[in-house]
Short mmCIF file of C-alpha atoms in Angstrom, two decimals:
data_model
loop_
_atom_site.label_atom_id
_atom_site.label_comp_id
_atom_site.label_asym_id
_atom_site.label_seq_id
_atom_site.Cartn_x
_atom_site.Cartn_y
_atom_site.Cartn_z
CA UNK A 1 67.46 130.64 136.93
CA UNK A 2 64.79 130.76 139.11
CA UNK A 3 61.81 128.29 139.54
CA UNK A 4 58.28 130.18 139.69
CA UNK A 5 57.28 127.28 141.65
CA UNK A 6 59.44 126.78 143.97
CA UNK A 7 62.87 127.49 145.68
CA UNK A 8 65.77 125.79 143.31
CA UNK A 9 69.49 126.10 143.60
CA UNK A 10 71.13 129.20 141.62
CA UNK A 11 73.27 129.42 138.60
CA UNK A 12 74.76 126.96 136.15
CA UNK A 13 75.97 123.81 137.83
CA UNK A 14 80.17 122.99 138.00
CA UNK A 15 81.16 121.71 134.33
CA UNK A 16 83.89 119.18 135.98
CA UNK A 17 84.37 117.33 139.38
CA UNK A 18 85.46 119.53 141.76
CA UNK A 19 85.14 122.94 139.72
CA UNK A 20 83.70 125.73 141.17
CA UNK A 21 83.49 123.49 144.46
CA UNK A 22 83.15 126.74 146.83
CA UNK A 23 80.57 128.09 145.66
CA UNK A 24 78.71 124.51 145.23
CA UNK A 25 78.50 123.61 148.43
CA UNK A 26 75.45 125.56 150.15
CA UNK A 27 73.83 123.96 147.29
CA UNK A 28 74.87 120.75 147.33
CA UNK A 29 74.31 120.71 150.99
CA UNK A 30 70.26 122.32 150.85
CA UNK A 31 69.66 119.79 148.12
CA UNK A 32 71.75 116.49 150.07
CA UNK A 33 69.37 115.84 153.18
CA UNK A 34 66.03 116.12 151.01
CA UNK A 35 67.43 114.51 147.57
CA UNK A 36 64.30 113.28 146.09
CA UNK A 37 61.73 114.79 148.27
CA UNK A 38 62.94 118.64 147.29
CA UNK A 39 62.02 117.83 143.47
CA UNK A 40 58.67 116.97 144.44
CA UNK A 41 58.38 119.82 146.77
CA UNK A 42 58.38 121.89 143.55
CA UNK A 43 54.50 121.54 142.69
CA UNK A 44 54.69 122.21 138.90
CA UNK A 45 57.64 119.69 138.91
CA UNK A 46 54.79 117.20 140.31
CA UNK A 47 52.41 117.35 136.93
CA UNK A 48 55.43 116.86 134.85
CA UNK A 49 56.12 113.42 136.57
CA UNK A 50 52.29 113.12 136.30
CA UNK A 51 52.20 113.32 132.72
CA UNK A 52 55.46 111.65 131.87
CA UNK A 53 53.83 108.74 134.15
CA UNK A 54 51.24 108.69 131.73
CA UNK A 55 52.79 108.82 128.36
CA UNK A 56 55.37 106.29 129.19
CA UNK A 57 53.21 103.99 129.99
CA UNK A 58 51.11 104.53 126.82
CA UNK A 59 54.01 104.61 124.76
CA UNK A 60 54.71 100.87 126.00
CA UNK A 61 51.51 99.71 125.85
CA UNK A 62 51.31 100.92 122.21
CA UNK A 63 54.18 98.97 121.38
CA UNK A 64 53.25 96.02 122.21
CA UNK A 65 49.63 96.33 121.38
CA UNK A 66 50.96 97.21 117.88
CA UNK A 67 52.68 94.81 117.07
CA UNK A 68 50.31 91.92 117.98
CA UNK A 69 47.70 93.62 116.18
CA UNK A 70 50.25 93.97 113.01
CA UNK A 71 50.73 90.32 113.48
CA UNK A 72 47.62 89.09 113.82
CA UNK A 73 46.81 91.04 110.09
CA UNK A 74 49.62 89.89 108.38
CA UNK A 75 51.20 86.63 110.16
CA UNK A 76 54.45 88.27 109.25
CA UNK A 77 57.45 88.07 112.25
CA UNK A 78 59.37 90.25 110.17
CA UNK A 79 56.41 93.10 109.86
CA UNK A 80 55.21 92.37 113.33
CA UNK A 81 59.16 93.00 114.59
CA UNK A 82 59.56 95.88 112.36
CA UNK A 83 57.21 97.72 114.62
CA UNK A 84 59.77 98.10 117.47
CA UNK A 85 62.67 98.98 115.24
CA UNK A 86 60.80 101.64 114.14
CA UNK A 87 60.65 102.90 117.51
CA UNK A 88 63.92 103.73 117.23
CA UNK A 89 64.74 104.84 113.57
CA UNK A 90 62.67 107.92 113.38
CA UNK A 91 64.52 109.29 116.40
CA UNK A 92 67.15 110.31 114.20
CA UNK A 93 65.05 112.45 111.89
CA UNK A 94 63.04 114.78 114.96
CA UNK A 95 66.56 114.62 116.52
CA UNK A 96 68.20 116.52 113.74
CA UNK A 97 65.51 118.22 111.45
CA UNK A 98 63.37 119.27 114.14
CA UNK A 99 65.10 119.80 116.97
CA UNK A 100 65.40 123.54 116.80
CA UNK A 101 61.56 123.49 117.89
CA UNK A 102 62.33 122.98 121.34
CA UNK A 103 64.10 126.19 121.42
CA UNK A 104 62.07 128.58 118.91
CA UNK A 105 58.57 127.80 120.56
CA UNK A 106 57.29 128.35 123.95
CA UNK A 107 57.75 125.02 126.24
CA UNK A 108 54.45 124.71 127.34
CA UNK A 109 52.92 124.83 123.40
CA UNK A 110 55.96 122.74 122.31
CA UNK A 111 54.65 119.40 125.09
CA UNK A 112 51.17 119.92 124.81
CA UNK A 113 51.57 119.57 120.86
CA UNK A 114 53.84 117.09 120.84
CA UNK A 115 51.40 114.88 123.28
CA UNK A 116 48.38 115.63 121.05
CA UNK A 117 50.03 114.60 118.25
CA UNK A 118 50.89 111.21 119.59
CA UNK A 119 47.08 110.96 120.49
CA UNK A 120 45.66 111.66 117.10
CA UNK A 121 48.41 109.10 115.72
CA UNK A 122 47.18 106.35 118.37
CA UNK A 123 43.72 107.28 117.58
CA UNK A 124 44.54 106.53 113.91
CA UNK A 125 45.74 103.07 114.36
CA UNK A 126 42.01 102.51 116.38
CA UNK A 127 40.17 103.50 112.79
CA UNK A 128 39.02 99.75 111.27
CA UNK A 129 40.77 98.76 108.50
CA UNK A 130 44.11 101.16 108.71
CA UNK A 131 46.60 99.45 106.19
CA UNK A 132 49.20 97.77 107.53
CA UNK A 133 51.81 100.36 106.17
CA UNK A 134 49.58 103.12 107.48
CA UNK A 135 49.97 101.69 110.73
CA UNK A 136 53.70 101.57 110.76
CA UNK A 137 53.72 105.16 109.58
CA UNK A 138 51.61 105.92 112.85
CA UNK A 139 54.02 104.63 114.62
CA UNK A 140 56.74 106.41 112.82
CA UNK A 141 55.42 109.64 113.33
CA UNK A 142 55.35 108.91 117.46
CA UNK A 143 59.28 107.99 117.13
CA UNK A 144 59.89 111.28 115.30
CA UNK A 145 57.89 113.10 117.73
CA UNK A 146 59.56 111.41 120.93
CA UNK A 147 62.99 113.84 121.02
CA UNK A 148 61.57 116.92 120.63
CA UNK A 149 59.41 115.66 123.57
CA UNK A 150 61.92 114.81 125.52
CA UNK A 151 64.50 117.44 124.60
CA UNK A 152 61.80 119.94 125.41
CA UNK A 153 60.78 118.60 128.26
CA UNK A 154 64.56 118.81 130.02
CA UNK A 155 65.52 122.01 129.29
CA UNK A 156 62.21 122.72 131.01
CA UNK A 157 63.33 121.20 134.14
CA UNK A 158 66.00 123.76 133.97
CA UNK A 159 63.05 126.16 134.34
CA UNK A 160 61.57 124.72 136.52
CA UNK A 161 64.04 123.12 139.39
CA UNK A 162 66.36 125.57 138.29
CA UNK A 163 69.59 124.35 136.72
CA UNK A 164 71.73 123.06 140.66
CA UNK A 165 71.53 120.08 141.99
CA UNK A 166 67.49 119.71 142.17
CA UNK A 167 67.71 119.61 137.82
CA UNK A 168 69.75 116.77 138.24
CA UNK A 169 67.38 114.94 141.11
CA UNK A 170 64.96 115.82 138.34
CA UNK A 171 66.41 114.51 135.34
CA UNK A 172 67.10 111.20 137.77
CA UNK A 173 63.05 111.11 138.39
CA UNK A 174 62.48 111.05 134.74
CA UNK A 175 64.64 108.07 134.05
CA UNK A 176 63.41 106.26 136.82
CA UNK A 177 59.92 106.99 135.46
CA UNK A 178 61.53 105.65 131.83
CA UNK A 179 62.85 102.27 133.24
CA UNK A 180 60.13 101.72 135.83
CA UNK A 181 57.57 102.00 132.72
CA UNK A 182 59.18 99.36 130.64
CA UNK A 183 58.53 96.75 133.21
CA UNK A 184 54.81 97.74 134.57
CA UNK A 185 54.25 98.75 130.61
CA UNK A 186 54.56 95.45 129.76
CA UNK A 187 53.00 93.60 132.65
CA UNK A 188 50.00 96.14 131.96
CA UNK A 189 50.11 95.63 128.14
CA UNK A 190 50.38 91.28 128.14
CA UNK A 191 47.23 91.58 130.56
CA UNK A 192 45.13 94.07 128.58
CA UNK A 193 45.50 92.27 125.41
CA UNK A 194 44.57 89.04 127.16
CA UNK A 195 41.29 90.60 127.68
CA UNK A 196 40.35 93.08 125.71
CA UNK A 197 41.60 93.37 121.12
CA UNK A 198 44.22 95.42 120.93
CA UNK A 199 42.44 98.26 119.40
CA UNK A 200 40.89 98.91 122.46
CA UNK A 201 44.06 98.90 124.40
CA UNK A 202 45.40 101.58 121.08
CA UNK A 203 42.65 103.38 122.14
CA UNK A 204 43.34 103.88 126.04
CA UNK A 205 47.06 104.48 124.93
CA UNK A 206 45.47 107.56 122.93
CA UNK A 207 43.84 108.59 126.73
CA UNK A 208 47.12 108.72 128.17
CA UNK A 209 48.53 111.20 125.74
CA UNK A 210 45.31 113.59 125.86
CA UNK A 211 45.76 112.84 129.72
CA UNK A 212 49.49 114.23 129.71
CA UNK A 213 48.60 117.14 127.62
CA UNK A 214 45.96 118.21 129.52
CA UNK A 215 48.53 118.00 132.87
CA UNK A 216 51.08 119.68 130.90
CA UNK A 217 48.64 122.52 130.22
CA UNK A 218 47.00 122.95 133.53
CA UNK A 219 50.35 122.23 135.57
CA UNK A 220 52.85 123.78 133.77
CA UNK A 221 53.28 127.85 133.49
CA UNK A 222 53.44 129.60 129.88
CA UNK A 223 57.09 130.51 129.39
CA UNK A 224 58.59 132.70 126.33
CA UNK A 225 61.11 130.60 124.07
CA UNK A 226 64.25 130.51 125.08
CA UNK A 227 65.54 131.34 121.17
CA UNK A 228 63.60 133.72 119.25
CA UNK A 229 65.13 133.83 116.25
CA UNK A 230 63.16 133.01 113.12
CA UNK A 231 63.12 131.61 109.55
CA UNK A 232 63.30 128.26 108.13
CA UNK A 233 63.05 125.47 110.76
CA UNK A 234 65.14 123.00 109.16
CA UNK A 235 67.94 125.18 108.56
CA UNK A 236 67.67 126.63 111.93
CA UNK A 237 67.89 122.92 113.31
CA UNK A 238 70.94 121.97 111.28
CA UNK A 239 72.74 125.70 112.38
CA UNK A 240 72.30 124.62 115.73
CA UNK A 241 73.51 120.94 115.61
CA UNK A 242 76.12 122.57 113.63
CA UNK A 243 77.13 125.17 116.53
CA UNK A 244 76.92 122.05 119.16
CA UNK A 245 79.41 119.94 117.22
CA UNK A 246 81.84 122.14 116.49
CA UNK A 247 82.59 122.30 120.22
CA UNK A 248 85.11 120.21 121.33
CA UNK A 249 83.27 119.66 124.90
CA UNK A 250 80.23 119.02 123.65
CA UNK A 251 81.31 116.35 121.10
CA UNK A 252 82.73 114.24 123.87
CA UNK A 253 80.24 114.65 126.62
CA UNK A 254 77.60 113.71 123.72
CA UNK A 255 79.48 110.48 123.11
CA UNK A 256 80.28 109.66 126.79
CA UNK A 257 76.21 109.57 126.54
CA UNK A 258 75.99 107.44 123.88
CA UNK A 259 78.45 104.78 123.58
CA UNK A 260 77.49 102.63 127.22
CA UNK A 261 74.16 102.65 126.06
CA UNK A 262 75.10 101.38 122.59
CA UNK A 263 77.04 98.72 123.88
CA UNK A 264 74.96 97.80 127.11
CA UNK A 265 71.87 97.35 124.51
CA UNK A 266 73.70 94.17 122.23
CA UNK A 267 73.15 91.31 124.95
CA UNK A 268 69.92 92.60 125.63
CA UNK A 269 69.10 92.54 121.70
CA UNK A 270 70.24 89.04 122.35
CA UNK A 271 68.10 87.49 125.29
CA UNK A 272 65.08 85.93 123.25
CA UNK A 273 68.19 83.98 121.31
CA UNK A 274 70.26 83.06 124.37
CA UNK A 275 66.84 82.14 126.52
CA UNK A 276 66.22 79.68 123.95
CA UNK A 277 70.03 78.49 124.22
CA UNK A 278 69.42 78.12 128.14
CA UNK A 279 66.20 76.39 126.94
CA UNK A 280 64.13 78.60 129.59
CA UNK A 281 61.47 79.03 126.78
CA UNK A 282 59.83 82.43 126.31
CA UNK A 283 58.92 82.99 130.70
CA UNK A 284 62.19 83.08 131.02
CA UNK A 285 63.31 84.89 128.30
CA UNK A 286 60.88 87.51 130.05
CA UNK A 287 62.49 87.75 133.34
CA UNK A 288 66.41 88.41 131.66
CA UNK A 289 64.70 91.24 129.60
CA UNK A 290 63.81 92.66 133.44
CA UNK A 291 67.51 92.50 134.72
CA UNK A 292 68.36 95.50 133.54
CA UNK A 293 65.35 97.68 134.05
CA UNK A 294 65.73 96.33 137.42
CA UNK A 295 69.31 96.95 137.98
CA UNK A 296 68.70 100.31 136.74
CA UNK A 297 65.70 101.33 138.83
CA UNK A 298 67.74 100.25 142.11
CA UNK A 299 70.70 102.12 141.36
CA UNK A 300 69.30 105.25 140.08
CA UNK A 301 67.35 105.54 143.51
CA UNK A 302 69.91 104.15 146.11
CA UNK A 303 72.64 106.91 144.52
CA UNK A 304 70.14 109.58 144.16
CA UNK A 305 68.65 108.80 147.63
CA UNK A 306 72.22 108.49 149.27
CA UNK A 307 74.95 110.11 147.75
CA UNK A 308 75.76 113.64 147.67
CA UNK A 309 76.75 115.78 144.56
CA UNK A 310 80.43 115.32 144.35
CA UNK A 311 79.78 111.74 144.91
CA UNK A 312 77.44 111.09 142.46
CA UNK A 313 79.54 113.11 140.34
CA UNK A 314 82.87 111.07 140.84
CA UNK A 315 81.29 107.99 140.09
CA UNK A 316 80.42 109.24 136.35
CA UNK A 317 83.43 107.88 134.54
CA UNK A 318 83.57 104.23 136.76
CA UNK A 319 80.24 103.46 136.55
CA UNK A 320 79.95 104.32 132.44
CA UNK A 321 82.46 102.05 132.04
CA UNK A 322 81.33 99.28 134.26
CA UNK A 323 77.81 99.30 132.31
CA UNK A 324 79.60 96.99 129.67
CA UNK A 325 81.56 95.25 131.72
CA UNK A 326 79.26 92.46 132.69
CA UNK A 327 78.49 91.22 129.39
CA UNK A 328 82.32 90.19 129.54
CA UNK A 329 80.66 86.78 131.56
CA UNK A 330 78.17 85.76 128.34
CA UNK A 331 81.41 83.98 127.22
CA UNK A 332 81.01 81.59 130.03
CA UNK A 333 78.03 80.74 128.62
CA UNK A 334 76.55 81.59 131.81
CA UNK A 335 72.94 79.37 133.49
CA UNK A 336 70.20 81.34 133.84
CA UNK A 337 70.61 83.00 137.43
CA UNK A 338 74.21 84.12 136.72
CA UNK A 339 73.03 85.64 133.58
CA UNK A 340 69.80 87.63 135.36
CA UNK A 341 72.40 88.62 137.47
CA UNK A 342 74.80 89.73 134.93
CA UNK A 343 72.07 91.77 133.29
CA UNK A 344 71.03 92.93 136.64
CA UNK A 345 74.86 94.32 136.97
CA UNK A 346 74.80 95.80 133.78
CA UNK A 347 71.47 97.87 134.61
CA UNK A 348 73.34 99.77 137.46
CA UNK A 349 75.58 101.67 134.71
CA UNK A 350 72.40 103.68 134.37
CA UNK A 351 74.15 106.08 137.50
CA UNK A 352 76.75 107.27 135.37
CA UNK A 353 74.20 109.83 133.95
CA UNK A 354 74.30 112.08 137.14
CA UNK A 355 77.70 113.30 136.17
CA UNK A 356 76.58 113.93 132.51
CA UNK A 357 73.89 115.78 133.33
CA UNK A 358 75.56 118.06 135.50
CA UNK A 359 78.66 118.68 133.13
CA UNK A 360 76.37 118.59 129.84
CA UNK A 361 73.72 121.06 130.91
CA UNK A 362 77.01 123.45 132.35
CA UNK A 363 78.16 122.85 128.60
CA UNK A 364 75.81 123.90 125.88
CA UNK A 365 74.61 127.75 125.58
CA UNK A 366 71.61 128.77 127.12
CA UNK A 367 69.57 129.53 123.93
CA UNK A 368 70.40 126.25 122.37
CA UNK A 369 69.44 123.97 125.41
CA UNK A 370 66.66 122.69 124.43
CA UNK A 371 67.92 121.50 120.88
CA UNK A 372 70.96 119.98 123.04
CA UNK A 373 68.67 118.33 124.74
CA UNK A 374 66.72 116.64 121.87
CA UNK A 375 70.20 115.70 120.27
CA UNK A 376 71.26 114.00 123.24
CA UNK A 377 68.05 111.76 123.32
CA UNK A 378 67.66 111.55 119.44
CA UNK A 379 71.71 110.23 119.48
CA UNK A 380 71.20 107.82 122.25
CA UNK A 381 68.00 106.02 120.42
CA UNK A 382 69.62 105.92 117.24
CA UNK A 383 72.63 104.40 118.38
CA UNK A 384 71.19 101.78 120.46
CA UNK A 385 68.98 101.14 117.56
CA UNK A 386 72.05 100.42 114.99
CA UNK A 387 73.54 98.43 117.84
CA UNK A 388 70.71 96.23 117.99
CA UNK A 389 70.90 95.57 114.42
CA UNK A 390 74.33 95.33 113.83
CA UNK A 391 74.38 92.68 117.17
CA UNK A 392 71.52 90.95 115.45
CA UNK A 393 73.78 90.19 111.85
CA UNK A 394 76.87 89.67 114.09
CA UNK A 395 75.13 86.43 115.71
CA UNK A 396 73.87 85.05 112.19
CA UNK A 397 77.33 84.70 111.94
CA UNK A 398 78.78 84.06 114.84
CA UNK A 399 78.18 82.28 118.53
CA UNK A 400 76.60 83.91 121.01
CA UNK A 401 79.12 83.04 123.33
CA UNK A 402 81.28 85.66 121.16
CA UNK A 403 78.86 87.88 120.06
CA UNK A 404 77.53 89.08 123.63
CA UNK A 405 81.18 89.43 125.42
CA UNK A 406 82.26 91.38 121.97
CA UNK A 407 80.12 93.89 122.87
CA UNK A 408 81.93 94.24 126.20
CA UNK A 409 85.37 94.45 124.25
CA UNK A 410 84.89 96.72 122.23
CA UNK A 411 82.50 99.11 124.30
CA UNK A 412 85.52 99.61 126.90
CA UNK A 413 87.25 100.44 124.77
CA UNK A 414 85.25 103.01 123.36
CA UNK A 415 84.02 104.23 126.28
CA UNK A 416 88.01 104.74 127.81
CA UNK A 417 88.26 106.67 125.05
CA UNK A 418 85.28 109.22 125.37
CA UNK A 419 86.18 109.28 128.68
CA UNK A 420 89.81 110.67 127.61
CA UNK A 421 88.27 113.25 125.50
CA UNK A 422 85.53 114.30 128.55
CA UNK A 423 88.65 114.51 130.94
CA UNK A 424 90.75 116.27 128.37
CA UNK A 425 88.00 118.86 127.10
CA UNK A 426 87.33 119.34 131.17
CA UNK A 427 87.69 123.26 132.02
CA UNK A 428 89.40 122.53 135.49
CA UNK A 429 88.89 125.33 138.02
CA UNK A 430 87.81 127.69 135.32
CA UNK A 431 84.19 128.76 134.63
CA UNK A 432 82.47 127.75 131.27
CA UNK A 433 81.65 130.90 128.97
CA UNK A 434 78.76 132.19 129.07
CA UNK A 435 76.66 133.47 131.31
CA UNK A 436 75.79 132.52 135.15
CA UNK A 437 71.66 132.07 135.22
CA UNK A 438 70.95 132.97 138.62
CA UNK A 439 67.79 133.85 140.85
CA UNK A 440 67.80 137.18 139.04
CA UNK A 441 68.34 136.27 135.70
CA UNK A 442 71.44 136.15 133.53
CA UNK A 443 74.45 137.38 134.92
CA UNK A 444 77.72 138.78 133.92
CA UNK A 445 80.75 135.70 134.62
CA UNK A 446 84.14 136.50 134.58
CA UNK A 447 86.97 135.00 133.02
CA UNK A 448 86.65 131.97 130.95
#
């Protein structure tokens, strides 16, 4: 598919290491010397990252900003925690019964809605004397809102980069941008409310998301839906989550997605407990919940930055199953340092997601890419947010010592065997069906 704003690499990408490896390589090798610097060559590419700047960092903000204010009505941990989960729980609902909107409507309408919508919801939790349940449905409506942004917002990348090796630098920005946004989100947050009540700081969280819409709208080019079927949304949603499960390939790249995630998340559920363990108080229980961020921000750039295609690619199934690896040393109790670094270690997983990209995107059929999309995201939340939970009434009940290094148990071996299925669902030499999107549109493949 071609990019309107710039030159991107043709046709769907390989769907397994070392498939289709001929006619990769002029790709791979325009796209190796500039990695990073292509993707932002592509101007419309730039007021995405512009805007997804903007509403991550609102996003986090809000979050925090939220939950002191819930606490400071209601002197409630319980209510004041609940605000977080429910960052998470909603994800579930836009991921399923929504998530054929990112397909049926233009892109362009679909962000700019989705981003207005999150600003009239922040605006709402500004108004003076918003019940505290009011407030947490706010917040719920954001959650639900999040995968059809996101879901969206990939498949659009496949528009714009095109769908080679620059969607995949792309995709790499974006969760760069994600990780990056936790740690200056919160920095930016904890000094804002020190200052200022944290309606005002709701408020400038509602200027980021008017901010990213208007970027989205002026950056972005109007583009016809990719599906333009119609009828009832929710059944269309369900018929297309439907269609992606039934395939075999599908199934197993979605859980090689979701399971190192699910597991990686349990320590870090964790920290605020073990920091008090270590006796580091609640500064130190701040700089363990960076070790992973961290981790993640270093190796996401040094392997985008460095590596080539097939490298990047061959270092999906290690690195997925080295993300839960590290929490293997919590049952050494380990001192402070030795647990930053574990968590640090842990953080670096994050690379395996260059090889899912690439095989996940060659996977799923064109008109159904963005729902994919929004699954993929809406899955990954959800199961990090049971994990959480379920890690949480694990260590009422158990030592941590157990708990945390559990998680590394059991996620190998849950992640070996996604990786099974991923290696046994692999097409080998022969190309996916459907068609090839190239510079001049769809295209006629051969074979299967």
């Amino acid at each position: 598919m071609s990019s309107p704003s710039g030159s991107a690499p043709s046709g769907r990408l390989p769907a397994c290491p070392g498939a289709g490896a001929a006619g990769a390589a002029p790709s791979a090798a325009a796209a190796r010397p500039d990695g990073y610097r292509a993707v932002f060559a592509v101007p419309e590419f730039r007021y995405v990252f512009a805007a997804h700047l903007l509403s991550s960092l609102g996003v986090v903000v809000c979050e925090i900003a939220l939950s002191v204010l819930v606490f400071r009505l209601t002197a409630s941990p319980l209510l004041s925690a609940l605000t977080f989960a429910l960052g998470l729980a909603p994800y579930v609902i836009g991921g399923t019964l929504l998530s054929a909107v990112a397909d049926r409507y233009p892109a362009r309408r679909v962000l700019v809605g989705c981003d207005l919508l999150c600003a009239l919801a922040a605006a709402g939790m500004v108004v003076p004397g918003t019940p505290v349940g009011a407030l947490l449905v706010l917040r719920c409506v954001l959650a639900a809102v999040a995968p059809v942004f996101a879901g969206t917002r990939a498949a659009t990348l496949g528009e714009i980069l095109g769908e080679g090796e620059l969607f995949v630098l792309g995709r790499s920005v974006i969760r760069l941008v994600n990780q990056s946004a936790q740690l200056a989100g919160f920095a930016a947050g904890g000094l804002l409310l020190a200052v200022v009540s944290p309606g005002a700081v709701l408020a400038l969280t509602a200027g980021t998301f008017l901010g990213s819409a208007l970027l989205l709208r002026l950056g972005t080019l109007a583009r016809p839906a990719r599906d333009g079927a119609r009828g009832a949304l929710l059944g269309a949603s369900l018929g297309g989550l439907r269609r992606l499960l039934a395939d075999r390939r599908v199934r197993a790249l979605l859980l090689l997605t979701w399971l190192p995630p699910a597991f990686v998340v349990i320590p870090e559920a964790l920290l605020i407990p073990y920091a008090g363990l270590l006796g580091t108080g609640p500064a130190g229980a701040g700089l363990l919940l960076c070790g992973m961020p961290v981790g993640a921000v270093l190796a996401e750039s040094l392997v985008g930055t460095f590596l080539g295609p097939r490298a990047r690619t061959r270092l999906t199934f290690p690195m997925g199953l080295f993300a839960v690896l590290p929490s293997l040393g919590f049952a050494a109790q380990p001192s402070f340092g030795w647990a930053l670094l574990l968590l640090v270690l842990t953080g670096t997983g994050i690379s395996y997601n260059f090889g899912v990209d690439r095989w996940f995107v060659a996977a799923v059929p064109e008109e159904l890419l963005g729902q994919a999309m929004t699954v993929m995201q809406a899955g990954r939340m959800t199961v990090m947010g049971l994990a959480m939970g379920l890690a949480g009434v694990a260590a009422e009940y158990a030592p941590l010592r157990l708990v945390m290094p559990a998680a590394g148990v059991l996620g190998t071996v849950c992640v070996l065997a996604a990786i099974f299925e991923v290696r046994r669902t692999a097409p080998g030499g022969r190309a996916a069906a459907g068609p090839v999107r190239g510079p001049a549109g769809p295209q006629p493949r051969t074979g299967k």
